[in-house]
Short mmCIF file of C-alpha atoms and ligand atoms in Angstrom, two decimals:
data_model
loop_
_atom_site.label_atom_id
_atom_site.label_comp_id
_atom_site.label_asym_id
_atom_site.label_seq_id
_atom_site.Cartn_x
_atom_site.Cartn_y
_atom_site.Cartn_z
CA MET A 1 59.84 112.88 113.10
CA LYS A 2 62.44 110.21 112.85
CA SER A 3 62.40 110.32 109.04
CA ILE A 4 62.94 114.11 108.96
CA PHE A 5 65.87 113.65 111.28
CA THR A 6 67.27 110.95 108.98
CA VAL A 7 66.91 113.24 105.95
CA VAL A 8 68.65 116.10 107.77
CA LEU A 9 71.39 113.74 108.82
CA ALA A 10 71.76 112.44 105.27
CA ILE A 11 72.07 116.00 103.86
CA PHE A 12 74.55 116.86 106.56
CA SER A 13 76.59 113.77 105.84
CA LEU A 14 76.48 114.45 102.09
CA SER A 15 77.95 117.89 102.61
CA MET A 16 80.63 116.45 104.89
CA MET A 17 81.33 113.83 102.25
CA ALA A 18 81.68 116.58 99.63
CA GLN A 19 84.26 118.33 101.82
CA VAL A 20 86.28 115.15 102.20
CA ASN A 21 85.99 114.56 98.46
CA ASP A 22 87.45 118.02 97.76
CA MET A 23 90.14 117.25 100.26
CA THR A 24 91.11 113.96 98.61
CA THR A 25 91.12 115.60 95.17
CA SER A 26 93.67 118.10 96.46
CA LEU A 27 95.63 115.28 98.10
CA TYR A 28 95.79 113.39 94.82
CA ASP A 29 96.73 116.48 92.83
CA SER A 30 99.42 117.68 95.22
CA TYR A 31 100.81 114.22 95.99
CA SER A 32 104.20 114.78 94.34
CA LYS A 33 105.03 117.32 97.07
CA TYR A 34 104.83 114.59 99.71
CA LYS A 35 106.27 111.62 97.88
CA GLU A 36 109.33 110.41 99.82
CA PRO A 37 112.01 110.46 97.09
CA SER A 38 114.40 107.99 98.74
CA LEU A 39 111.90 105.11 98.42
CA ASP A 40 111.26 105.05 94.68
CA LYS A 41 111.56 101.31 93.95
CA ARG A 42 109.84 98.25 95.37
CA ARG A 43 113.05 96.71 96.69
CA ILE A 44 113.41 98.74 99.88
CA LYS A 45 115.20 97.55 102.95
CA HIS A 46 115.28 98.20 106.67
CA GLU A 47 118.34 100.45 106.29
CA ASP A 48 116.41 102.64 103.82
CA ILE A 49 113.72 103.59 106.32
CA GLN A 50 115.93 104.02 109.43
CA PRO A 51 117.12 107.58 108.57
CA LEU A 52 113.51 108.58 107.91
CA ILE A 53 112.38 107.19 111.27
CA LEU A 54 115.31 108.92 112.98
CA LYS A 55 114.14 112.25 111.57
CA LEU A 56 110.67 111.70 113.03
CA LYS A 57 112.25 110.93 116.38
CA SER A 58 113.59 114.47 116.59
CA ASN A 59 110.17 115.92 115.75
CA PRO A 60 108.20 116.63 118.96
CA ALA A 61 104.89 115.89 117.23
CA TYR A 62 105.80 112.20 117.14
CA THR A 63 106.42 109.48 119.67
CA VAL A 64 108.80 106.90 118.23
CA GLN A 65 109.30 103.70 120.19
CA LYS A 66 111.27 100.58 119.50
CA VAL A 67 108.72 97.85 120.11
CA GLY A 68 110.85 94.82 119.34
CA GLU A 69 113.24 93.13 116.96
CA SER A 70 112.98 90.78 114.02
CA ILE A 71 114.62 87.33 114.20
CA LYS A 72 117.82 88.80 112.78
CA GLY A 73 117.80 91.66 115.29
CA LYS A 74 116.41 94.50 113.21
CA ASN A 75 114.48 97.14 115.17
CA ILE A 76 110.76 97.40 114.64
CA SER A 77 109.35 100.83 115.48
CA LEU A 78 105.97 102.20 116.38
CA ILE A 79 105.50 105.83 115.34
CA SER A 80 102.56 107.65 116.88
CA ILE A 81 101.09 111.09 116.25
CA GLY A 82 97.92 112.85 117.36
CA THR A 83 96.01 113.49 120.57
CA GLY A 84 92.61 112.10 119.70
CA ASP A 85 90.56 109.49 121.55
CA ILE A 86 90.12 107.32 118.45
CA ASN A 87 93.13 105.08 117.97
CA VAL A 88 94.07 103.95 114.47
CA PHE A 89 96.82 101.34 114.12
CA LEU A 90 98.47 100.76 110.73
CA TRP A 91 101.13 98.11 110.02
CA SER A 92 102.77 97.32 106.71
CA GLN A 93 104.96 94.75 104.99
CA MET A 94 104.47 91.71 107.20
CA HIS A 95 105.28 90.08 103.89
CA GLY A 96 108.78 91.24 102.97
CA ASP A 97 108.12 91.62 99.26
CA GLU A 98 105.03 93.81 99.75
CA PRO A 99 106.45 97.32 100.22
CA THR A 100 103.91 99.63 98.55
CA ALA A 101 102.15 100.75 101.73
CA THR A 102 105.46 101.20 103.57
CA GLN A 103 106.34 103.81 100.95
CA ALA A 104 102.90 105.40 101.28
CA ILE A 105 103.29 105.63 105.07
CA PHE A 106 106.44 107.72 104.67
CA ASP A 107 104.59 109.91 102.15
CA ILE A 108 101.90 110.39 104.81
CA PHE A 109 104.56 111.52 107.31
CA ASN A 110 105.81 114.06 104.75
CA PHE A 111 102.23 115.24 104.29
CA LEU A 112 101.71 115.55 108.06
CA ASN A 113 104.99 117.47 108.39
CA SER A 114 104.15 119.93 105.60
CA ASP A 115 102.61 123.38 106.06
CA ASP A 116 99.59 122.51 103.89
CA PHE A 117 96.04 121.67 104.93
CA THR A 118 96.75 122.90 108.46
CA ALA A 119 93.10 123.22 109.52
CA GLU A 120 92.22 119.76 108.22
CA LYS A 121 95.27 118.16 109.82
CA LYS A 122 94.55 119.88 113.13
CA GLU A 123 91.06 118.42 113.11
CA LEU A 124 92.34 115.01 112.11
CA LEU A 125 95.01 114.83 114.80
CA SER A 126 92.70 116.17 117.51
CA LYS A 127 90.20 113.41 116.84
CA LEU A 128 92.61 110.57 116.08
CA THR A 129 95.84 109.15 117.37
CA LEU A 130 97.62 107.39 114.52
CA HIS A 131 100.06 104.57 115.24
CA PHE A 132 102.21 103.38 112.34
CA MET A 133 104.34 100.22 112.34
CA PRO A 134 106.07 100.18 108.95
CA MET A 135 107.91 97.10 107.64
CA LEU A 136 106.96 94.45 110.18
CA ASN A 137 109.10 91.87 108.35
CA PRO A 138 112.49 93.56 107.73
CA ASP A 139 114.31 90.22 107.35
CA GLY A 140 111.99 89.29 104.49
CA ALA A 141 112.37 92.75 102.95
CA GLU A 142 116.17 92.32 102.99
CA VAL A 143 115.87 89.46 100.47
CA PHE A 144 112.57 90.64 98.95
CA THR A 145 110.63 87.59 99.97
CA ARG A 146 107.23 86.97 101.55
CA ARG A 147 108.27 84.95 104.60
CA ASN A 148 110.36 85.87 107.64
CA ALA A 149 113.83 84.53 108.53
CA LEU A 150 112.23 81.42 110.03
CA GLY A 151 110.68 80.71 106.65
CA ILE A 152 107.15 81.09 107.91
CA ASP A 153 104.28 83.31 106.82
CA ILE A 154 103.73 85.77 109.68
CA ASN A 155 100.14 86.07 108.54
CA ARG A 156 99.53 82.45 109.53
CA ASP A 157 101.09 82.89 112.97
CA ALA A 158 98.36 84.82 114.80
CA LEU A 159 97.51 81.83 117.03
CA MET A 160 100.87 80.06 117.56
CA LEU A 161 102.81 83.33 117.78
CA GLN A 162 106.16 81.68 117.14
CA SER A 163 107.65 84.61 115.23
CA PRO A 164 108.88 87.64 117.17
CA GLU A 165 107.27 89.79 114.45
CA GLY A 166 103.88 88.18 115.05
CA GLN A 167 104.33 88.58 118.81
CA ILE A 168 105.03 92.29 118.35
CA LEU A 169 101.91 92.74 116.22
CA LYS A 170 99.77 90.92 118.81
CA ARG A 171 101.27 92.87 121.71
CA MET A 172 100.76 96.21 119.97
CA ARG A 173 97.16 95.32 119.01
CA ASP A 174 96.42 94.42 122.61
CA SER A 175 98.12 97.41 124.22
CA LEU A 176 96.67 99.98 121.82
CA ASP A 177 93.28 98.25 121.62
CA ALA A 178 92.79 100.46 118.59
CA ASP A 179 89.38 101.24 117.15
CA PHE A 180 90.63 100.66 113.62
CA GLY A 181 93.48 98.53 112.27
CA PHE A 182 94.92 98.75 108.76
CA ASN A 183 96.62 95.60 107.56
CA LEU A 184 98.65 96.74 104.55
CA HIS A 185 99.74 94.30 101.85
CA ASP A 186 100.52 93.84 98.16
CA GLN A 187 98.75 91.23 96.05
CA SER A 188 99.60 89.65 92.72
CA THR A 189 99.44 92.01 89.75
CA TYR A 190 97.41 89.30 87.97
CA TYR A 191 94.27 89.96 89.98
CA ASN A 192 91.45 91.67 88.09
CA ALA A 193 88.03 93.00 89.04
CA GLU A 194 85.76 90.05 88.36
CA ARG A 195 84.66 89.59 84.72
CA THR A 196 86.46 92.73 83.57
CA PRO A 197 89.89 93.25 81.98
CA LYS A 198 90.70 95.87 84.63
CA PRO A 199 93.41 95.02 87.14
CA ALA A 200 92.47 95.04 90.82
CA THR A 201 94.82 97.94 91.49
CA ILE A 202 93.52 98.20 95.04
CA SER A 203 91.64 95.46 96.84
CA TYR A 204 89.87 95.76 100.16
CA LEU A 205 88.62 93.35 102.75
CA ALA A 206 86.89 93.57 106.09
CA PRO A 207 88.05 90.09 107.18
CA ALA A 208 85.53 87.67 108.66
CA TYR A 209 85.97 86.75 112.33
CA ASN A 210 84.14 83.41 112.07
CA TYR A 211 83.30 80.77 109.47
CA GLU A 212 79.74 82.08 109.29
CA LYS A 213 81.08 85.47 108.13
CA ASP A 214 78.80 87.27 110.57
CA ILE A 215 78.74 91.05 110.60
CA ASN A 216 78.92 92.73 114.02
CA ASP A 217 79.63 96.42 114.65
CA VAL A 218 83.38 95.87 114.61
CA ARG A 219 83.36 94.29 111.14
CA GLY A 220 80.50 96.50 109.96
CA ASN A 221 82.50 99.67 110.67
CA ALA A 222 85.42 98.29 108.68
CA MET A 223 83.02 97.61 105.78
CA LYS A 224 81.66 101.14 105.88
CA VAL A 225 85.12 102.72 105.80
CA ILE A 226 85.97 100.46 102.85
CA VAL A 227 82.88 101.66 100.95
CA PHE A 228 84.10 105.20 101.50
CA MET A 229 87.66 104.46 100.34
CA ASN A 230 86.29 102.68 97.27
CA SER A 231 84.22 105.74 96.32
CA ILE A 232 87.39 107.84 96.39
CA ILE A 233 89.64 105.40 94.49
CA GLN A 234 87.00 104.92 91.77
CA LYS A 235 87.67 108.53 90.73
CA TYR A 236 91.32 107.84 89.97
CA ALA A 237 91.28 104.19 88.91
CA PRO A 238 87.72 103.57 87.71
CA GLY A 239 86.72 99.91 87.84
CA GLN A 240 90.08 98.95 89.32
CA VAL A 241 88.98 97.99 92.83
CA GLY A 242 88.20 94.44 93.96
CA LEU A 243 87.00 92.82 97.15
CA TYR A 244 89.43 90.28 98.51
CA ASN A 245 88.08 86.82 99.34
CA ASP A 246 86.45 86.88 102.80
CA ASP A 247 86.71 83.19 103.72
CA PHE A 248 87.59 82.96 107.39
CA GLU A 249 91.24 82.00 108.01
CA PRO A 250 91.60 81.15 111.73
CA ARG A 251 95.40 81.61 111.65
CA ALA A 252 95.53 85.03 109.96
CA PHE A 253 96.06 88.32 111.75
CA GLY A 254 93.35 90.32 109.99
CA ASP A 255 90.67 87.80 110.90
CA ASN A 256 91.82 87.61 114.52
CA ILE A 257 92.24 91.33 114.95
CA GLN A 258 88.63 91.70 113.83
CA LYS A 259 87.75 89.04 116.42
CA TRP A 260 89.78 90.79 119.13
CA GLY A 261 87.66 93.93 118.68
CA THR A 262 89.61 96.23 116.35
CA SER A 263 87.81 97.04 113.08
CA ALA A 264 90.30 95.46 110.68
CA ILE A 265 90.72 96.73 107.15
CA LEU A 266 92.91 94.95 104.64
CA ILE A 267 94.31 97.02 101.78
CA GLU A 268 96.05 95.10 99.01
CA SER A 269 98.08 96.90 96.35
CA GLY A 270 97.81 95.03 93.05
CA GLY A 271 98.78 95.97 89.52
CA TYR A 272 98.42 98.96 87.23
CA LYS A 273 99.32 99.05 83.56
CA ASN A 274 102.91 100.16 82.89
CA ASP A 275 103.58 100.70 86.62
CA VAL A 276 106.13 97.97 87.35
CA GLU A 277 107.49 99.79 90.42
CA LYS A 278 103.93 100.45 91.63
CA GLN A 279 104.42 104.17 92.15
CA GLU A 280 100.93 105.12 90.93
CA ILE A 281 99.53 102.44 93.21
CA ARG A 282 101.54 103.89 96.09
CA LYS A 283 99.87 107.23 95.42
CA LEU A 284 96.45 105.56 95.51
CA ASN A 285 97.43 104.01 98.88
CA PHE A 286 98.33 107.44 100.20
CA VAL A 287 94.97 108.85 99.11
CA SER A 288 93.06 105.80 100.31
CA ILE A 289 94.58 105.70 103.79
CA LEU A 290 94.27 109.44 104.37
CA SER A 291 90.69 109.55 103.14
CA ALA A 292 89.88 106.66 105.50
CA CYS A 293 91.44 108.61 108.36
CA TYR A 294 89.28 111.64 107.53
CA THR A 295 86.05 109.70 107.45
CA ILE A 296 86.96 107.98 110.72
CA ALA A 297 87.81 111.35 112.29
CA ASN A 298 84.56 113.06 111.36
CA GLY A 299 82.43 109.97 111.90
CA ASP A 300 80.92 110.29 108.45
CA TYR A 301 81.36 106.64 107.61
CA LYS A 302 78.71 105.66 110.17
CA ASN A 303 75.98 106.80 107.77
CA ILE A 304 77.17 104.63 104.91
CA PRO A 305 74.85 101.67 104.20
CA ILE A 306 76.63 98.38 104.84
CA GLU A 307 74.92 96.85 101.77
CA ASP A 308 77.14 98.98 99.53
CA TYR A 309 80.12 96.85 100.57
CA GLU A 310 78.85 93.85 98.61
CA LYS A 311 78.42 96.02 95.50
CA ILE A 312 82.19 96.28 95.09
CA PRO A 313 83.26 93.67 92.47
CA GLN A 314 85.06 90.57 93.69
CA ASN A 315 88.74 89.95 93.01
CA ASP A 316 89.51 87.42 90.33
CA ARG A 317 92.85 86.17 89.02
CA LYS A 318 92.44 86.21 85.28
CA LEU A 319 95.13 88.58 84.01
CA PHE A 320 98.31 87.94 82.05
CA ASP A 321 101.02 90.42 81.18
CA LEU A 322 100.48 89.50 77.52
CA LYS A 323 97.62 87.61 75.93
CA ILE A 324 97.70 86.55 72.28
CA GLU A 325 94.34 85.52 70.94
CA ARG A 326 93.32 83.15 68.15
CA PHE A 327 96.63 82.59 66.42
CA THR A 328 97.10 79.60 64.12
CA HIS A 329 99.58 77.00 65.26
CA ASN A 330 100.73 74.06 63.20
CA LEU A 331 101.57 70.76 64.83
CA LEU A 332 102.49 67.63 62.82
CA GLY A 333 101.03 69.11 59.66
CA LYS A 334 97.70 70.20 61.13
CA ASP A 335 96.51 73.71 62.04
CA TYR A 336 94.95 74.65 65.40
CA ILE A 337 93.48 77.96 66.64
CA LEU A 338 94.79 78.77 70.13
CA ASP A 339 95.23 81.52 72.71
CA ILE A 340 98.31 81.91 74.88
CA GLY A 341 98.94 83.69 78.19
CA ILE A 342 102.41 85.04 79.00
CA ASN A 343 103.78 86.54 82.22
CA HIS A 344 107.01 88.40 82.91
CA LEU A 345 108.63 86.72 85.91
CA GLU A 346 111.24 88.58 87.96
CA VAL A 347 114.68 87.14 88.62
CA GLN A 348 116.53 89.03 91.36
CA ASP A 349 120.20 89.93 91.47
CA LYS A 350 122.26 88.47 94.29
CA ASN A 351 121.89 91.59 96.45
CA TYR A 352 118.11 91.72 95.96
CA ASP A 353 118.36 95.29 94.67
CA THR A 354 117.37 94.81 91.04
CA PHE A 355 115.84 92.22 88.77
CA TYR A 356 115.47 91.21 85.16
CA ASN A 357 112.52 89.52 83.51
CA VAL A 358 112.13 86.04 82.15
CA GLY A 359 109.04 85.50 80.04
CA SER A 360 107.01 82.41 80.76
CA ILE A 361 104.07 80.80 79.00
CA VAL A 362 101.56 80.21 81.79
CA GLU A 363 98.43 79.10 79.94
CA LYS A 364 97.44 77.89 76.50
CA GLY A 365 94.15 76.93 74.85
CA ASP A 366 90.79 78.71 75.00
CA LEU A 367 91.55 81.74 77.19
CA SER A 368 88.40 83.67 76.36
CA THR A 369 87.64 84.16 80.08
CA PHE A 370 91.09 85.73 80.66
CA TYR A 371 92.52 89.17 79.94
CA GLY A 372 95.88 90.77 79.27
CA TYR A 373 97.59 94.01 80.32
CA GLU A 374 98.46 93.83 76.62
CA THR A 375 96.34 91.85 74.18
CA VAL A 376 96.91 91.01 70.52
CA ASP A 377 94.13 89.76 68.28
CA ALA A 378 96.18 87.37 66.14
CA THR A 379 93.29 86.13 64.01
CA GLY A 380 94.74 85.01 60.66
CA TYR A 381 98.30 85.10 62.02
CA ARG A 382 100.50 82.06 62.13
CA LEU A 383 102.75 81.56 65.15
CA ILE A 384 106.25 80.63 64.01
CA GLU A 385 108.92 79.71 66.52
CA GLY A 386 111.93 82.01 66.51
CA LYS A 387 115.01 80.93 64.56
CA VAL A 388 118.75 81.34 65.19
CA TYR A 389 120.48 83.80 62.86
CA PRO A 390 122.86 81.63 60.80
CA GLU A 391 125.98 83.82 60.99
CA THR A 392 127.93 84.31 64.21
CA VAL A 393 128.19 87.98 65.17
CA GLN A 394 131.51 89.00 66.77
CA THR A 395 130.72 91.49 69.50
CA MET A 396 127.82 93.22 71.21
CA LYS A 397 128.86 96.42 69.47
CA ASP A 398 128.54 94.71 66.08
CA LEU A 399 125.12 93.41 67.06
CA GLU A 400 123.96 96.86 68.16
CA ALA A 401 124.99 98.22 64.74
CA MET A 402 122.81 95.66 62.97
CA ASP A 403 119.17 96.15 62.00
CA ILE A 404 117.68 94.13 64.85
CA TYR A 405 114.09 94.81 63.83
CA GLY A 406 115.06 93.56 60.38
CA LEU A 407 116.31 90.30 61.97
CA LEU A 408 113.03 89.92 63.85
CA LYS A 409 111.06 90.57 60.65
CA SER A 410 113.00 87.70 59.08
CA GLY A 411 111.90 85.45 61.97
CA TYR A 412 115.18 85.42 63.95
CA THR A 413 114.85 85.75 67.72
CA TYR A 414 118.36 84.44 68.59
CA VAL A 415 121.87 85.53 67.57
CA ARG A 416 125.18 83.81 68.30
CA LEU A 417 127.86 86.09 69.67
CA ALA A 418 131.54 85.14 69.48
CA GLN A 419 132.43 87.42 72.38
CA PHE A 420 129.90 88.00 75.08
CA SER A 421 131.11 88.27 78.62
CA SER A 422 128.08 89.41 80.52
CA LYS A 423 127.83 87.99 84.00
CA ASP A 424 124.12 88.66 83.87
CA LYS A 425 121.50 86.87 81.90
CA ASP A 426 119.73 90.01 80.79
CA VAL A 427 120.33 91.53 77.39
CA SER A 428 119.41 95.10 76.56
CA VAL A 429 118.71 94.61 72.83
CA PRO A 430 115.46 92.92 71.74
CA ILE A 431 117.03 89.65 70.58
CA ASN A 432 118.29 86.68 72.60
CA ILE A 433 121.97 85.81 72.67
CA LEU A 434 123.56 82.37 72.42
CA ASP A 435 127.18 81.39 73.07
CA LYS A 436 129.03 80.71 69.82
CA ASP A 437 129.18 76.91 70.21
CA GLN A 438 125.96 76.49 72.06
CA LYS A 439 123.40 73.98 70.89
CA VAL A 440 119.99 75.49 70.31
CA PRO A 441 117.77 74.44 73.18
CA GLY A 442 114.24 73.21 72.49
CA PHE A 443 112.08 76.29 72.35
CA TYR A 444 108.67 74.75 71.84
CA VAL A 445 105.84 77.18 72.58
CA ASN A 446 104.41 75.41 75.58
CA ILE A 447 103.58 76.01 79.24
CA GLY A 448 106.65 76.69 81.38
CA ASN A 449 108.83 77.68 78.42
CA THR A 450 110.07 81.12 77.50
CA PRO A 451 108.16 82.53 74.54
CA ASN A 452 110.28 83.53 71.55
CA PHE A 453 108.33 83.58 68.33
CA VAL A 454 106.93 85.76 65.54
CA LEU A 455 103.43 86.23 64.16
CA GLN A 456 103.15 86.13 60.40
CA LYS A 457 100.24 86.92 58.11
CA ASP A 458 100.25 86.96 54.29
CA GLY A 459 104.02 86.55 54.26
CA SER A 460 104.63 89.53 56.52
CA VAL A 461 106.00 89.24 60.08
CA ASP A 462 104.15 91.97 61.98
CA TYR A 463 104.89 91.01 65.59
CA ALA A 464 107.77 89.43 67.43
CA VAL A 465 107.63 88.09 70.98
CA VAL A 466 111.10 88.11 72.52
CA ASN A 467 111.48 86.74 76.04
CA GLY A 468 107.74 87.28 76.44
CA PHE A 469 107.78 90.94 75.38
CA LEU A 470 105.62 91.93 72.45
CA ILE A 471 107.26 94.05 69.75
CA ASP A 472 105.02 95.58 67.09
CA LEU A 473 107.30 95.50 64.06
CA LYS A 474 105.22 97.98 62.07
CA THR A 475 105.41 100.74 64.66
CA GLU A 476 108.50 99.39 66.48
CA GLU A 477 106.63 100.08 69.69
CA SER A 478 106.94 97.87 72.73
CA ASN A 479 107.43 97.83 76.47
CA PHE A 480 110.44 95.55 76.00
CA LYS A 481 112.69 95.30 79.07
CA ASN A 482 115.30 92.63 78.32
CA ALA A 483 116.11 89.57 76.27
CA ILE A 484 118.05 86.59 77.63
CA PHE A 485 121.65 85.43 77.35
CA TYR A 486 121.45 81.64 76.95
CA GLY A 487 124.98 80.71 77.84
CA LYS A 488 127.49 80.15 80.61
ZN1 ZN B 1 100.65 90.02 102.06
#
């Protein structure tokens, strides 16, 4: 009798699952209608989201409350919608430089305010009450940095509660006593799904609440919802989901919130090829969070086997922006076969609105267990350090009129300019610029240095690497962003 009931339940839950799947497909396909256009770059600030929150305040469907202030006096708001008995609490950007979910939250508001999916939204908001707390660390966001104005990591302050931001999070957790809590972060773009070259575009974690990593109902429910979200995201970013490390961290909020009785779910937004501003990842956040809300609302997730959680691949950190494999490098008259890993670091402008890239060699040697967003098999190629073009070029305009790819093919990755007055260090043409009297710095291809070199085979230079960006000189294709001005 029991088994028949289980089968019936399983069929029922499968059909429910199919409905939610259709729903998420439509959400993914129609996403552009809901994307909040004013938040289109990662560097967003408190002032950018205030007008959007103000608009919600005048909408009777929402309750908007000021729940506290950051150290520097910026308002932190809690925005609630829905009439259901199940409370879901979502907070984002406790690390100031992790804005992807904040953007997705405002997309979700646009979705909720639209005239689409009315029946589904009615069901959702009758079962759930959603409480959003976007940008918990506005002082960090102001300067695009992880920590708050006190210089501490709010996510290590769950016990001491010295930061006002941490106090707000604790107070809201306790007063809402929510059934589910979504702890929304960004992770390094260099995480991959273990033993694959695929980036961990989204990572999930149901944090442990003790060192033993026990699973009670609170943590188990978080695991089940994660299995559901993973099944949805796999459709749009196959193989690009990882499980975040579940070692117990007694000082972290996620771990404690699990302990305090709210099923805590960590979502980390990682990397995605050619998505520097993480807008595709933001879309996946939108789909992931809403699909979680649907499965929580209809109770579907309860039938998901907990064992499926462990089947999601682990996160690993084995990616580079650019990996060059098996090139030949000569040192003191002898040849060596090496790999090299290069990342594009970001240097911010003084207002923390924009950035330029500086390439950096981060690893060298046998990198056969690592992967690249871009990879070159340089077997048979010789790595030759970039040279300085012997004639001084007068102006930027003169340089732009020159055949820059021709210079690269001749092994030059630096040009001296007589007149260059940029206040910035970034250069828009794919060759580095030196002041006219400047001594050539040591550019040895080694860890910590900026990679500027060419790859040559049978007398032909087929690739240049300028400030860490690969340029295919046969096709002239590259994702080059900027070279560097080495001067005052
Ligand atoms: Zn974080």
